[in-house]
GROMACS .gro file of C-alpha atoms in nm:
model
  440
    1UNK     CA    1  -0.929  -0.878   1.664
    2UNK     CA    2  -0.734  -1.073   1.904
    3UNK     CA    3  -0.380  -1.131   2.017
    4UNK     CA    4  -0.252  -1.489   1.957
    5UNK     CA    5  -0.079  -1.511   2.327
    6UNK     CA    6  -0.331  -1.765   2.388
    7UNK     CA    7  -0.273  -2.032   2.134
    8UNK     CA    8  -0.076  -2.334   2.278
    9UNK     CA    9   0.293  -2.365   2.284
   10UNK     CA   10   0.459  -2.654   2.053
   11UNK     CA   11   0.501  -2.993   2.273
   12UNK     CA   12   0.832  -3.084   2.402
   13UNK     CA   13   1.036  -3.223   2.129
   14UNK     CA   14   1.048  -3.610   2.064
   15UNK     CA   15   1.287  -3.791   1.890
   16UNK     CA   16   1.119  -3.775   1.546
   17UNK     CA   17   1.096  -3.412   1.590
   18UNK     CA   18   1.313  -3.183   1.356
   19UNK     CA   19   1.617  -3.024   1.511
   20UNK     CA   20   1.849  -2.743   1.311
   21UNK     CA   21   2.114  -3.064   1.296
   22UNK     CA   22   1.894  -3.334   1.130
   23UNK     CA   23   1.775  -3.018   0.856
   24UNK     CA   24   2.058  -2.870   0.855
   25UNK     CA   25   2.203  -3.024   0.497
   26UNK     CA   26   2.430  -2.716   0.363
   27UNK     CA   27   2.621  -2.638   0.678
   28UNK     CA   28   2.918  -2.478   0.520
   29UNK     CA   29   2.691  -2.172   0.328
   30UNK     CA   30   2.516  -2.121   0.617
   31UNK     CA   31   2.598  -1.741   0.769
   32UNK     CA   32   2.752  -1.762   1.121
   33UNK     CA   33   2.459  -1.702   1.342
   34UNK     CA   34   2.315  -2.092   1.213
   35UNK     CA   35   2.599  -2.231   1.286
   36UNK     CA   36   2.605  -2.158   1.625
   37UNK     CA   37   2.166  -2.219   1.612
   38UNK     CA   38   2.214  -2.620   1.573
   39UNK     CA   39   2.148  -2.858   1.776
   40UNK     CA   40   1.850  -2.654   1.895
   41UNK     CA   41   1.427  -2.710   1.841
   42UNK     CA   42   1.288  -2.562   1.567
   43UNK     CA   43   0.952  -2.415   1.678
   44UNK     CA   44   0.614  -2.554   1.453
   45UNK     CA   45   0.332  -2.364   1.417
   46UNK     CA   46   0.152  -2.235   1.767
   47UNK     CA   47   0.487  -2.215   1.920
   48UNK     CA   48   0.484  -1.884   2.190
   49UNK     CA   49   0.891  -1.756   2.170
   50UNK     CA   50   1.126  -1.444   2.196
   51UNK     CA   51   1.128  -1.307   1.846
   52UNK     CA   52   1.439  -0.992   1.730
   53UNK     CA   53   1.288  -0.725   1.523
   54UNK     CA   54   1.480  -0.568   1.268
   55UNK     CA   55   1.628  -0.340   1.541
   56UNK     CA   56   1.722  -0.590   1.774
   57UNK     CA   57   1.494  -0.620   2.045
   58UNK     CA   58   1.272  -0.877   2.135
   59UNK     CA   59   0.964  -0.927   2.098
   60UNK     CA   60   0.713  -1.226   2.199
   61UNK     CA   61   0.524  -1.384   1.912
   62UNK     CA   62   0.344  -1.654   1.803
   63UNK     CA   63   0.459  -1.841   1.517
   64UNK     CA   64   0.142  -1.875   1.243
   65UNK     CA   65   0.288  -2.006   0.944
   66UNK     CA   66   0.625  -2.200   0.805
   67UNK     CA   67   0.778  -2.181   0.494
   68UNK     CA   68   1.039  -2.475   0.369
   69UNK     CA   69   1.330  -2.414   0.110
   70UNK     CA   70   1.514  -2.729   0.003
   71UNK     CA   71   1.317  -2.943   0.269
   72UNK     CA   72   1.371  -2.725   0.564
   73UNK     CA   73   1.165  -2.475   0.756
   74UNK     CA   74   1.373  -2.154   0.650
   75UNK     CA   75   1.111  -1.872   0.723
   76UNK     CA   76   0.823  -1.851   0.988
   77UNK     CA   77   0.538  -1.620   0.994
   78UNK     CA   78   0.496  -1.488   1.320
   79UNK     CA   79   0.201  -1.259   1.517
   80UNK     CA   80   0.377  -1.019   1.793
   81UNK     CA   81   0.148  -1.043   2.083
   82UNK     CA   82  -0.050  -0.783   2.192
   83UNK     CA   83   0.039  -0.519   1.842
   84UNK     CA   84  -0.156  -0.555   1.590
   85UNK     CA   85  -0.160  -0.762   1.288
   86UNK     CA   86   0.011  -0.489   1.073
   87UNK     CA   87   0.334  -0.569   1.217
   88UNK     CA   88   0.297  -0.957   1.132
   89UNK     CA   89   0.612  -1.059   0.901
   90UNK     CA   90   0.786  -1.359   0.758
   91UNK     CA   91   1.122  -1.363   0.976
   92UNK     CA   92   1.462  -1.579   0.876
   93UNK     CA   93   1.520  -1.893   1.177
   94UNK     CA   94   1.791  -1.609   1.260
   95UNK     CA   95   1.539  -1.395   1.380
   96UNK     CA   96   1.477  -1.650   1.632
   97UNK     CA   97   1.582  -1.704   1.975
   98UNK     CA   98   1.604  -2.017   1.979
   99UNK     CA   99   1.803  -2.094   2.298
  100UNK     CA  100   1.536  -1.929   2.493
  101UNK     CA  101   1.301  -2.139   2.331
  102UNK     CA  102   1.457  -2.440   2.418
  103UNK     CA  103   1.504  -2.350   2.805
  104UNK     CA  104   1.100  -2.305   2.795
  105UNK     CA  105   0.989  -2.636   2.629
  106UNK     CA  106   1.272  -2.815   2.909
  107UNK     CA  107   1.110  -2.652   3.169
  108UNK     CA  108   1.462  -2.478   3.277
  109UNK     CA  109   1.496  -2.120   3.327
  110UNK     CA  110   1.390  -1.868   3.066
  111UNK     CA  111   1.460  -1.513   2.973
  112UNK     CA  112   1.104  -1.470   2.854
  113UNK     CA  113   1.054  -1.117   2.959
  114UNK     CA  114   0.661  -1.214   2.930
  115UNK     CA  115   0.760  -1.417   3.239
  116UNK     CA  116   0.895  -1.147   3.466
  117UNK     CA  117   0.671  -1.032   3.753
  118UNK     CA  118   0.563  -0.707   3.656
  119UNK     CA  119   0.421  -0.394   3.975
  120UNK     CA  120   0.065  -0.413   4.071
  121UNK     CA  121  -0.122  -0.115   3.938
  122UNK     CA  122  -0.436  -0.008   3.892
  123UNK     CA  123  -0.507   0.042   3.590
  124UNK     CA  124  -0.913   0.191   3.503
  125UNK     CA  125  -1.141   0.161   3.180
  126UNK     CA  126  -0.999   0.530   3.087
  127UNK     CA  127  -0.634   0.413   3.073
  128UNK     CA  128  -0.680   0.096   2.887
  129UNK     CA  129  -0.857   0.231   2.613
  130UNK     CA  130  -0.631   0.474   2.617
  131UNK     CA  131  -0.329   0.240   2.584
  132UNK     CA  132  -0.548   0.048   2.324
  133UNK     CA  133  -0.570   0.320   2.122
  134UNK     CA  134  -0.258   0.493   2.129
  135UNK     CA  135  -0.037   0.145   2.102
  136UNK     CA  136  -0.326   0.004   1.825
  137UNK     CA  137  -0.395  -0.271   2.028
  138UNK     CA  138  -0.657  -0.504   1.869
  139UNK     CA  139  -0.996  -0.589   2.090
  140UNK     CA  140  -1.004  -0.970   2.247
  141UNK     CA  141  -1.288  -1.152   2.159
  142UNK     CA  142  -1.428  -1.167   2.513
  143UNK     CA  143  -1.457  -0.741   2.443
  144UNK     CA  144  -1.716  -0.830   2.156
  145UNK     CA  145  -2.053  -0.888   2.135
  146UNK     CA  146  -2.136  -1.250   1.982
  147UNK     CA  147  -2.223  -1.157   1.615
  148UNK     CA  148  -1.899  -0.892   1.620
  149UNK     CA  149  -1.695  -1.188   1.764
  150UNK     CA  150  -1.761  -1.433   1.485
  151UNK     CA  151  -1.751  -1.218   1.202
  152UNK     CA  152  -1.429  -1.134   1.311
  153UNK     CA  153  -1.317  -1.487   1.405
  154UNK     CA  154  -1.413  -1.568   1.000
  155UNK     CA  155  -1.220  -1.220   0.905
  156UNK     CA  156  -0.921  -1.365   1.101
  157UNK     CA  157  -0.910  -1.695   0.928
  158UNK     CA  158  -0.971  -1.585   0.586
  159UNK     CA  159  -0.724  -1.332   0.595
  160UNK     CA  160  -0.462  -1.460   0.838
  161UNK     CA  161  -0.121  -1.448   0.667
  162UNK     CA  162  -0.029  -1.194   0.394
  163UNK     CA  163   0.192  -1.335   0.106
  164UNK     CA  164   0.336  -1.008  -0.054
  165UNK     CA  165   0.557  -0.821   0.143
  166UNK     CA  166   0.632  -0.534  -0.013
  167UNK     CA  167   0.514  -0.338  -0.301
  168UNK     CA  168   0.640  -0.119  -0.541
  169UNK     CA  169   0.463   0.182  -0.651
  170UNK     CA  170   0.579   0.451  -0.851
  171UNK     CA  171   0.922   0.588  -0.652
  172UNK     CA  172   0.812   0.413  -0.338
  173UNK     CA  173   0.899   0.108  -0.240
  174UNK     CA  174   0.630   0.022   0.043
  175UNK     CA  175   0.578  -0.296   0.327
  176UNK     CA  176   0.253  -0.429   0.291
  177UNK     CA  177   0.058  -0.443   0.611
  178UNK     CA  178  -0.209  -0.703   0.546
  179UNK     CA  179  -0.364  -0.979   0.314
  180UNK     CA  180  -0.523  -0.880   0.010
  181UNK     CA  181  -0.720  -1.097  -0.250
  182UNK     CA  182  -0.478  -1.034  -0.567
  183UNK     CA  183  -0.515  -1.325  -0.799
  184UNK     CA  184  -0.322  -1.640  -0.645
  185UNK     CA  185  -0.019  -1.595  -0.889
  186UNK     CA  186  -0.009  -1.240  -0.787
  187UNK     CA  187  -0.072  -1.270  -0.432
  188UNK     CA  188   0.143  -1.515  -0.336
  189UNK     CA  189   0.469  -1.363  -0.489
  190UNK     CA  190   0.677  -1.212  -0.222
  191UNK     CA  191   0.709  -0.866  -0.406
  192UNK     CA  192   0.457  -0.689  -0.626
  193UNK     CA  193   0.506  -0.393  -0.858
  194UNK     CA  194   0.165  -0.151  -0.916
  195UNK     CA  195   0.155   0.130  -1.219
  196UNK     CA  196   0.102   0.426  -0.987
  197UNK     CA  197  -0.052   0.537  -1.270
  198UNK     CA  198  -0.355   0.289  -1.338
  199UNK     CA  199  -0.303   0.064  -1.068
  200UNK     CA  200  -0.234  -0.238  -1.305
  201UNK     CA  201  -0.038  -0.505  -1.051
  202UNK     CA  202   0.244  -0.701  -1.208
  203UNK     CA  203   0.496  -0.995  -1.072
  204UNK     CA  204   0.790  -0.871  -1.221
  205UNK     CA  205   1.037  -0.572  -1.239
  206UNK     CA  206   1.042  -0.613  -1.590
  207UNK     CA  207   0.697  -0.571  -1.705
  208UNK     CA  208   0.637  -0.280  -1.513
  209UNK     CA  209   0.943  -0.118  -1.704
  210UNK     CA  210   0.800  -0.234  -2.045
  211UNK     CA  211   0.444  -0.192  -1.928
  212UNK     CA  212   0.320   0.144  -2.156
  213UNK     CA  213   0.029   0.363  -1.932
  214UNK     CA  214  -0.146   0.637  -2.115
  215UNK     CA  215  -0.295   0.772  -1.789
  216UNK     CA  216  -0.151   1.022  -1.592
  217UNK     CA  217  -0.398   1.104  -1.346
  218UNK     CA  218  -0.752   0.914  -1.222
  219UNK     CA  219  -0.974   0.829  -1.520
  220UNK     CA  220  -1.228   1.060  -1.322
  221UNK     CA  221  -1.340   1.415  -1.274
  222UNK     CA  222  -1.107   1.710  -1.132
  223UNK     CA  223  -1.349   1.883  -0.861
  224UNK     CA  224  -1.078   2.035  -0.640
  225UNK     CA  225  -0.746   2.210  -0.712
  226UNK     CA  226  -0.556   2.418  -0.485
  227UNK     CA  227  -0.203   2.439  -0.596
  228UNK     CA  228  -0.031   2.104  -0.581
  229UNK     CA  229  -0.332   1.936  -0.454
  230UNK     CA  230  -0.601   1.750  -0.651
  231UNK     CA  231  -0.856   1.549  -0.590
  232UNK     CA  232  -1.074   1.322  -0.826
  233UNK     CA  233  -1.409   1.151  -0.826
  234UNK     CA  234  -1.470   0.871  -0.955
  235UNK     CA  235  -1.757   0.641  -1.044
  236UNK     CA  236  -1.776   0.255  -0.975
  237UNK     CA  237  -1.971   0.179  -1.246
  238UNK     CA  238  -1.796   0.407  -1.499
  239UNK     CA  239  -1.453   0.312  -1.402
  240UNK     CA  240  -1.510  -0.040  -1.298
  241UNK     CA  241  -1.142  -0.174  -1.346
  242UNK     CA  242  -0.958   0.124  -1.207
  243UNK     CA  243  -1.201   0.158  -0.831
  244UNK     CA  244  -1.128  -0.244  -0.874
  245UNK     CA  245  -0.748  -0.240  -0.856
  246UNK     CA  246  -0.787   0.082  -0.606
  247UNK     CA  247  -0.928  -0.165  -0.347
  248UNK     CA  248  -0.720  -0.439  -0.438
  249UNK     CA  249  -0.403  -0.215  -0.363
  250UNK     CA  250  -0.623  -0.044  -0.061
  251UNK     CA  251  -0.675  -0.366   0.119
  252UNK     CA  252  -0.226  -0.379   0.202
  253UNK     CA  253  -0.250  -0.125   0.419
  254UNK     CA  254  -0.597  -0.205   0.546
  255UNK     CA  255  -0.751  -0.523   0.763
  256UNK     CA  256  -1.096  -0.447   0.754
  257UNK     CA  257  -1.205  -0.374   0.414
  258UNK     CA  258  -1.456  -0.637   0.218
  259UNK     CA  259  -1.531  -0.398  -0.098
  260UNK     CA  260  -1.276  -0.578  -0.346
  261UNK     CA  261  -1.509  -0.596  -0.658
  262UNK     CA  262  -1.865  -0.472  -0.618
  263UNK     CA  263  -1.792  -0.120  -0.694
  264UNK     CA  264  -2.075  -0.001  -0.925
  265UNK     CA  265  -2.264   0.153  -0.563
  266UNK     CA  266  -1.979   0.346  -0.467
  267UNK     CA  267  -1.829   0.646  -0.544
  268UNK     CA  268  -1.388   0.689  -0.483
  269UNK     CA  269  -1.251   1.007  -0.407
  270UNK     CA  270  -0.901   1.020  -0.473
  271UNK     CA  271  -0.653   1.235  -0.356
  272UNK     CA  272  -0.308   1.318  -0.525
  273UNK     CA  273  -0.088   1.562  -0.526
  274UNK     CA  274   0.032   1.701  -0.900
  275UNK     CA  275   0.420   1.789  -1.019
  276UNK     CA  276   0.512   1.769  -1.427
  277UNK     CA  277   0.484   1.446  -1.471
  278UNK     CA  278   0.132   1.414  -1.343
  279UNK     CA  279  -0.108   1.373  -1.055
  280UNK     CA  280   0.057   1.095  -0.846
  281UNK     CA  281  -0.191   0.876  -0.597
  282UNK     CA  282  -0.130   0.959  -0.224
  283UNK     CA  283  -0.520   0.855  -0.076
  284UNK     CA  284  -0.835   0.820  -0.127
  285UNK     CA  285  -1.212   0.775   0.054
  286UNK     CA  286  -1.504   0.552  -0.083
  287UNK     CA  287  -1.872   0.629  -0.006
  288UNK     CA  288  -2.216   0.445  -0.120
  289UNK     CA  289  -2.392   0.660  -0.387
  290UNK     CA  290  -2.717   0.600  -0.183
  291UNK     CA  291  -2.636   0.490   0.216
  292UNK     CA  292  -2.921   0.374   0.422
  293UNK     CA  293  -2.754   0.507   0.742
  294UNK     CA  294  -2.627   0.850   0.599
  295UNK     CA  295  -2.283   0.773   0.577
  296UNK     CA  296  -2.085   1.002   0.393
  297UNK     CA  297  -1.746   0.778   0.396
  298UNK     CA  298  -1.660   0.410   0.412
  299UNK     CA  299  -1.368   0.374   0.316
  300UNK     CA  300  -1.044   0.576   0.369
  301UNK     CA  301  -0.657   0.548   0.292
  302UNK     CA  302  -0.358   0.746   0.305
  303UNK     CA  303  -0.081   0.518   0.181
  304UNK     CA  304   0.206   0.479   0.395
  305UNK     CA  305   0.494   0.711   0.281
  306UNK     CA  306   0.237   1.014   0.281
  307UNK     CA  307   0.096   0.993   0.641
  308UNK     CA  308   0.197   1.253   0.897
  309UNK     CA  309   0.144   1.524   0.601
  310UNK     CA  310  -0.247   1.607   0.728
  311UNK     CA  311  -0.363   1.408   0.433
  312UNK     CA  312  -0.577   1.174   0.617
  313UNK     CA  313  -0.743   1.508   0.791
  314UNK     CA  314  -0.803   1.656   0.461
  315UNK     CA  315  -1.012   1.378   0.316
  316UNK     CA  316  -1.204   1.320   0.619
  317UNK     CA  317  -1.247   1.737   0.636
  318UNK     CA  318  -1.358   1.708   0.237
  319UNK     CA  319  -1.609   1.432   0.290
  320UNK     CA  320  -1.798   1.662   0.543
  321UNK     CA  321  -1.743   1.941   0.289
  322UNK     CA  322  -1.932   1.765   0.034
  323UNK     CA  323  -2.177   1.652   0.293
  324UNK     CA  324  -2.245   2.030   0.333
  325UNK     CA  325  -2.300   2.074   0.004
  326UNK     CA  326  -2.576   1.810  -0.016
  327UNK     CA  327  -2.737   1.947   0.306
  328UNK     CA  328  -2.668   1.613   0.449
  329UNK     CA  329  -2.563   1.526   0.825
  330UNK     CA  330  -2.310   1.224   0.785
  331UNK     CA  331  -2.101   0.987   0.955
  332UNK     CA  332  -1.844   0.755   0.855
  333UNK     CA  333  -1.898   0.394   0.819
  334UNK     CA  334  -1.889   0.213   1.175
  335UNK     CA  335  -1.688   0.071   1.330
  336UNK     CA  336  -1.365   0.231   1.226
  337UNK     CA  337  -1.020   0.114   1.231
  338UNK     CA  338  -0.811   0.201   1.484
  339UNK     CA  339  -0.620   0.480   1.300
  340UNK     CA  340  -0.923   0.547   1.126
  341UNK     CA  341  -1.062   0.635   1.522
  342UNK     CA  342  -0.778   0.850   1.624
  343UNK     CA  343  -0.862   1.084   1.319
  344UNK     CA  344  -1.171   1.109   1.323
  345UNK     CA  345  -1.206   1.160   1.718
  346UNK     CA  346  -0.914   1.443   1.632
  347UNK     CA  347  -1.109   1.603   1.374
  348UNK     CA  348  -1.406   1.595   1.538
  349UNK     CA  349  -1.274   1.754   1.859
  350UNK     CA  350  -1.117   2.045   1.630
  351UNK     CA  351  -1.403   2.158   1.482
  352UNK     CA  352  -1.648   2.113   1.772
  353UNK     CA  353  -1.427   2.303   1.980
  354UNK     CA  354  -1.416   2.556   1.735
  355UNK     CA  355  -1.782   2.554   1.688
  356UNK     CA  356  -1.853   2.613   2.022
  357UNK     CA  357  -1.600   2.904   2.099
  358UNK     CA  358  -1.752   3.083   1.791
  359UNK     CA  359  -2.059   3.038   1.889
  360UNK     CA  360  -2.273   3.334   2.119
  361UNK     CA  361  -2.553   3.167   2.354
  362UNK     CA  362  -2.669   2.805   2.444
  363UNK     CA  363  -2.561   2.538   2.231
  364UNK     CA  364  -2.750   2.215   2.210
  365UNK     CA  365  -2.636   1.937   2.062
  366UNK     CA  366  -2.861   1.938   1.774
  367UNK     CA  367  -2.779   2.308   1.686
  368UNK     CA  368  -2.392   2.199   1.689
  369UNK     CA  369  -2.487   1.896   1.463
  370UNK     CA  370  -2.643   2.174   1.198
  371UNK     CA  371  -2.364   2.383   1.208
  372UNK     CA  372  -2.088   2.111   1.140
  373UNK     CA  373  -2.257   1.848   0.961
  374UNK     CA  374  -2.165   1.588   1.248
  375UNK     CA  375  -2.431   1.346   1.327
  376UNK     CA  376  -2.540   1.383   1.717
  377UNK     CA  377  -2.417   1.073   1.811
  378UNK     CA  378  -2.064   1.154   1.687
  379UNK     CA  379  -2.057   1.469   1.898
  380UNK     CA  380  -2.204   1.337   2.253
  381UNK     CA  381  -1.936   1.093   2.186
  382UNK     CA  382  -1.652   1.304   2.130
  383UNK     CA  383  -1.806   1.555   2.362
  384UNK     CA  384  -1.790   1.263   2.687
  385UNK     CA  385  -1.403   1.192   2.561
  386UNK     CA  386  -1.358   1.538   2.693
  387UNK     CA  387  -1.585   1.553   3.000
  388UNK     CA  388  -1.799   1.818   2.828
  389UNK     CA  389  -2.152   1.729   2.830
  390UNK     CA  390  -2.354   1.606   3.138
  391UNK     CA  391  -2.676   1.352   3.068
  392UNK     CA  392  -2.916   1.570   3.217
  393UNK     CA  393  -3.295   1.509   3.229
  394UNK     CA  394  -3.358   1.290   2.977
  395UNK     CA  395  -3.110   1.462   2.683
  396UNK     CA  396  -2.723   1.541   2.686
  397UNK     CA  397  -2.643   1.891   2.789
  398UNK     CA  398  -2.296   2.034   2.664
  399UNK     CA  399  -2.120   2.211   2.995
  400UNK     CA  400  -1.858   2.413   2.911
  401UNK     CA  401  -1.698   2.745   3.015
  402UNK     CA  402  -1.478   2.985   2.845
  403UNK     CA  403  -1.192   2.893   3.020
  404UNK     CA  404  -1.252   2.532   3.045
  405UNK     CA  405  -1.292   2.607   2.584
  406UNK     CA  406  -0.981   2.728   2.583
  407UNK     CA  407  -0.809   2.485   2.780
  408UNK     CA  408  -0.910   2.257   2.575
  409UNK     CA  409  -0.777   2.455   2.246
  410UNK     CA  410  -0.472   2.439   2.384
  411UNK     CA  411  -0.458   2.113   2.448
  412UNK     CA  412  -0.591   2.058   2.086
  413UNK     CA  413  -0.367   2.309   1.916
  414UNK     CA  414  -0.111   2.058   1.775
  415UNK     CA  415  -0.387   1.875   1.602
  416UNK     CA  416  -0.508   2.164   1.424
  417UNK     CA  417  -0.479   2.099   1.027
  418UNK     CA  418  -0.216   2.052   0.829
  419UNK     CA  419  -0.380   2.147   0.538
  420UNK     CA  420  -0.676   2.306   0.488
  421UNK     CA  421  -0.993   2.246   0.219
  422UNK     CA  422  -1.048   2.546   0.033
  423UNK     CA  423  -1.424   2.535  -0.003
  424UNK     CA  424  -1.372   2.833  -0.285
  425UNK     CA  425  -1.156   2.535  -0.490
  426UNK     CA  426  -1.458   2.281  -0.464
  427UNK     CA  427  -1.590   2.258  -0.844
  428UNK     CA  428  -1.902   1.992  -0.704
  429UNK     CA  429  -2.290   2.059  -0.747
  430UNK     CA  430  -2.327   1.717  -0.589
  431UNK     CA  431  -2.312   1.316  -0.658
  432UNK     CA  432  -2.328   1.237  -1.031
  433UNK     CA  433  -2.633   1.000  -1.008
  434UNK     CA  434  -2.865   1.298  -0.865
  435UNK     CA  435  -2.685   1.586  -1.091
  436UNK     CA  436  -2.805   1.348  -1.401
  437UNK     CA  437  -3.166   1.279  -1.219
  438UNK     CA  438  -3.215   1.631  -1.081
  439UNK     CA  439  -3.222   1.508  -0.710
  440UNK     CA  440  -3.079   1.767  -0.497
   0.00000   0.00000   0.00000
């Protein structure tokens, strides 16, 4: 994870370099704001420049990729320096700004607001990871340990620029955030339309309105239903195709996911919420059937027009239900996304907090870990985000007061659940590989 800010600008222009005159070659269809573009540089790949979002404002990027219609560069691919690679787009040459651009490759002055001298100010660990997280700024590769830094150097390169920009699935018509593996004829077509109902991906309009689905819900097993909420389980091995095309869809809206086929070791958990005409897809979480480490997640979603709704706190808050029900401390799958972070470190501080107010006498941190199901490690972390647990004599003591708890409630009492698991709706004895074997 790395912002691009630090690849080389494009070399001054030379005279067999392309300029918006020499390409331009339909000059009278052109919309006004080309017209008055020519005569300026057209930026290659590497190139560092002022780029408008869709509002307006500018924004410095680096431009990645160039696409050519008729014989001339018409749209770039461009990384915004210092967000992260969600917001990485294909932008029109009107997008551009392209005068600015030129007064930086002359060497005259420049309105790059990268440029402007900026305060002094101290700024500690605390606040920068702070900033990081709250602003989803990606980790350099200086911030990584050696293995981390190449794996993710290979992650980058691999996945660097996403083909299909939007999707369309069921009533929603979504932007996709990152690179996924569909088939080359699939994933290379600028829009792609998914059955919501069996996740089938098509290139065309057209055959999704003649395509005929039969399902209307997960090809799984119901084992939660609280009004309009449902959620499903499904096997990898038993519903190879459909956990196939869930990851394949999955990997839009997220950068670090490898599980694309290999699904027979996993179970998917997916979420949807249920009206007449079925039970339509809004999330889902993935965990191994047997995990080494004791994870009880890997994998989560919420797609995009269904965040903010406490989805993403429900599945996380379900996985440690069924952990409970196993008898099993778990932990999600390190290291997590950044939004995958930010829940869980809200989650966690809920219920600890919670724990420990309804809780009469000393609490250690391995009697907290037996009452929630959170692994130690998760709590001293989440405990040391709030200055709550002192290192003392060889083991972590939690130091907290009454008042200092419900400070801290208060604090927390905007992230309290949306929506709440029912643990009365639950219809699960516990993963389908041990019911059939008899392993509890």
């Amino acid at each position: 994870k790395t912002s691009r800010g630090r690849m080389a600008s494009a070399e001054l222009p030379t005279a067999d370099s392309p300029t918006l005159q020499e390409t331009d070659k339909e000059t009278a269809t052109q919309p006004a704001e080309d017209q008055v573009s020519r005569h300026l540089p057209i930026p290659n790949v590497g190139a560092t420049l002022q780029v408008n979002w869709t509002d307006g404002t500018p924004h410095l990027a680096t431009v990645i990729s160039v696409r050519e219609r008729h014989g001339n560069p018409s749209e770039f691919y461009v990384h915004y320096q210092d967000y992260d690679r969600r917001m990485d787009e294909w932008v029109p040459l009107s997008r551009l700004q392209l005068e600015d651009y030129r007064r930086t490759l002359t060497g005259g002055d420049s309105t790059n607001a990268a440029e402007q001298p900026e305060p002094e100010r101290k700024v500690t660990r605390h606040m920068k990871r702070r900033h990081d997280e709250i602003n989803h700024v990606q980790q350099s590769y200086a911030d990584m340990d050696p293995i981390t830094a190449q794996l993710e150097k290979e992650h980058e390169k691999l996945t660097k620029i996403k083909y299909i920009n939007m999707v369309q699935f069921g009533q929603y018509e979504m932007q996709a955030w990152y690179f996924s593996p569909y088939p080359e004829e699939y994933g290379r077509c600028p829009k792609l339309f998914v059955c919501e109902w069996c996740l089938k991906y098509m290139q065309f309009a057209r055959t999704l309105l003649d395509h005929q689905c039969a399902l209307r819900q997960p090809p799984g097993r119901e084992i939660y239903r609280k009004g309009r909420v449902s959620v499903f389980e499904l096997d990898g091995r038993d519903h190879k195709l459909y956990c196939q095309n869930l990851c394949l869809f999955a990997k839009l809206f997220l950068d670090h996911k490898t599980l694309y086929f290999d699904v027979e070791p996993f179970l998917f958990y997916v979420l949807c919420e249920v009206d007449a005409h079925g039970a339509h897809v809004v999330g889902y979480f993935s965990k191994e059937k047997e995990s080494l480490d004791n994870n009880n997640l890997a994998c989560i979603l919420t797609l995009p027009p269904h965040q903010r709704k406490g989805y993403g706190r429900f599945l996380i808050s379900f996985s440690y239900e069924l952990s409970r029900i196993e008898k099993r401390i778990g932990s999600p799958e390190k290291p997590l996304s950044d939004l995958g972070r930010l829940g869980y470190r809200s989650f966690w501080s809920w219920v600890i907090l919670n724990a420990l107010r309804d809780f009469h006498g000393q609490m250690s941190v391995a009697t907290l870990s037996e009452l929630t199901y959170i692994t130690p490690e998760d709590i001293v972390s989440t405990l040391q985000s709030m200055n709550l647990v002192r290192y003392w004599k060889g083991q972590h003591v939690i130091c907290v007061t009454p008042r200092l708890l419900e400070e801290h409630l208060g604090a927390h009492r905007d992230k309290a659940p949306k929506l709440d698991v029912d643990v009365r709706a639950i219809r699960w004895a516990g993963p389908p590989h041990r019911r059939l074997t008899g392993d509890a």
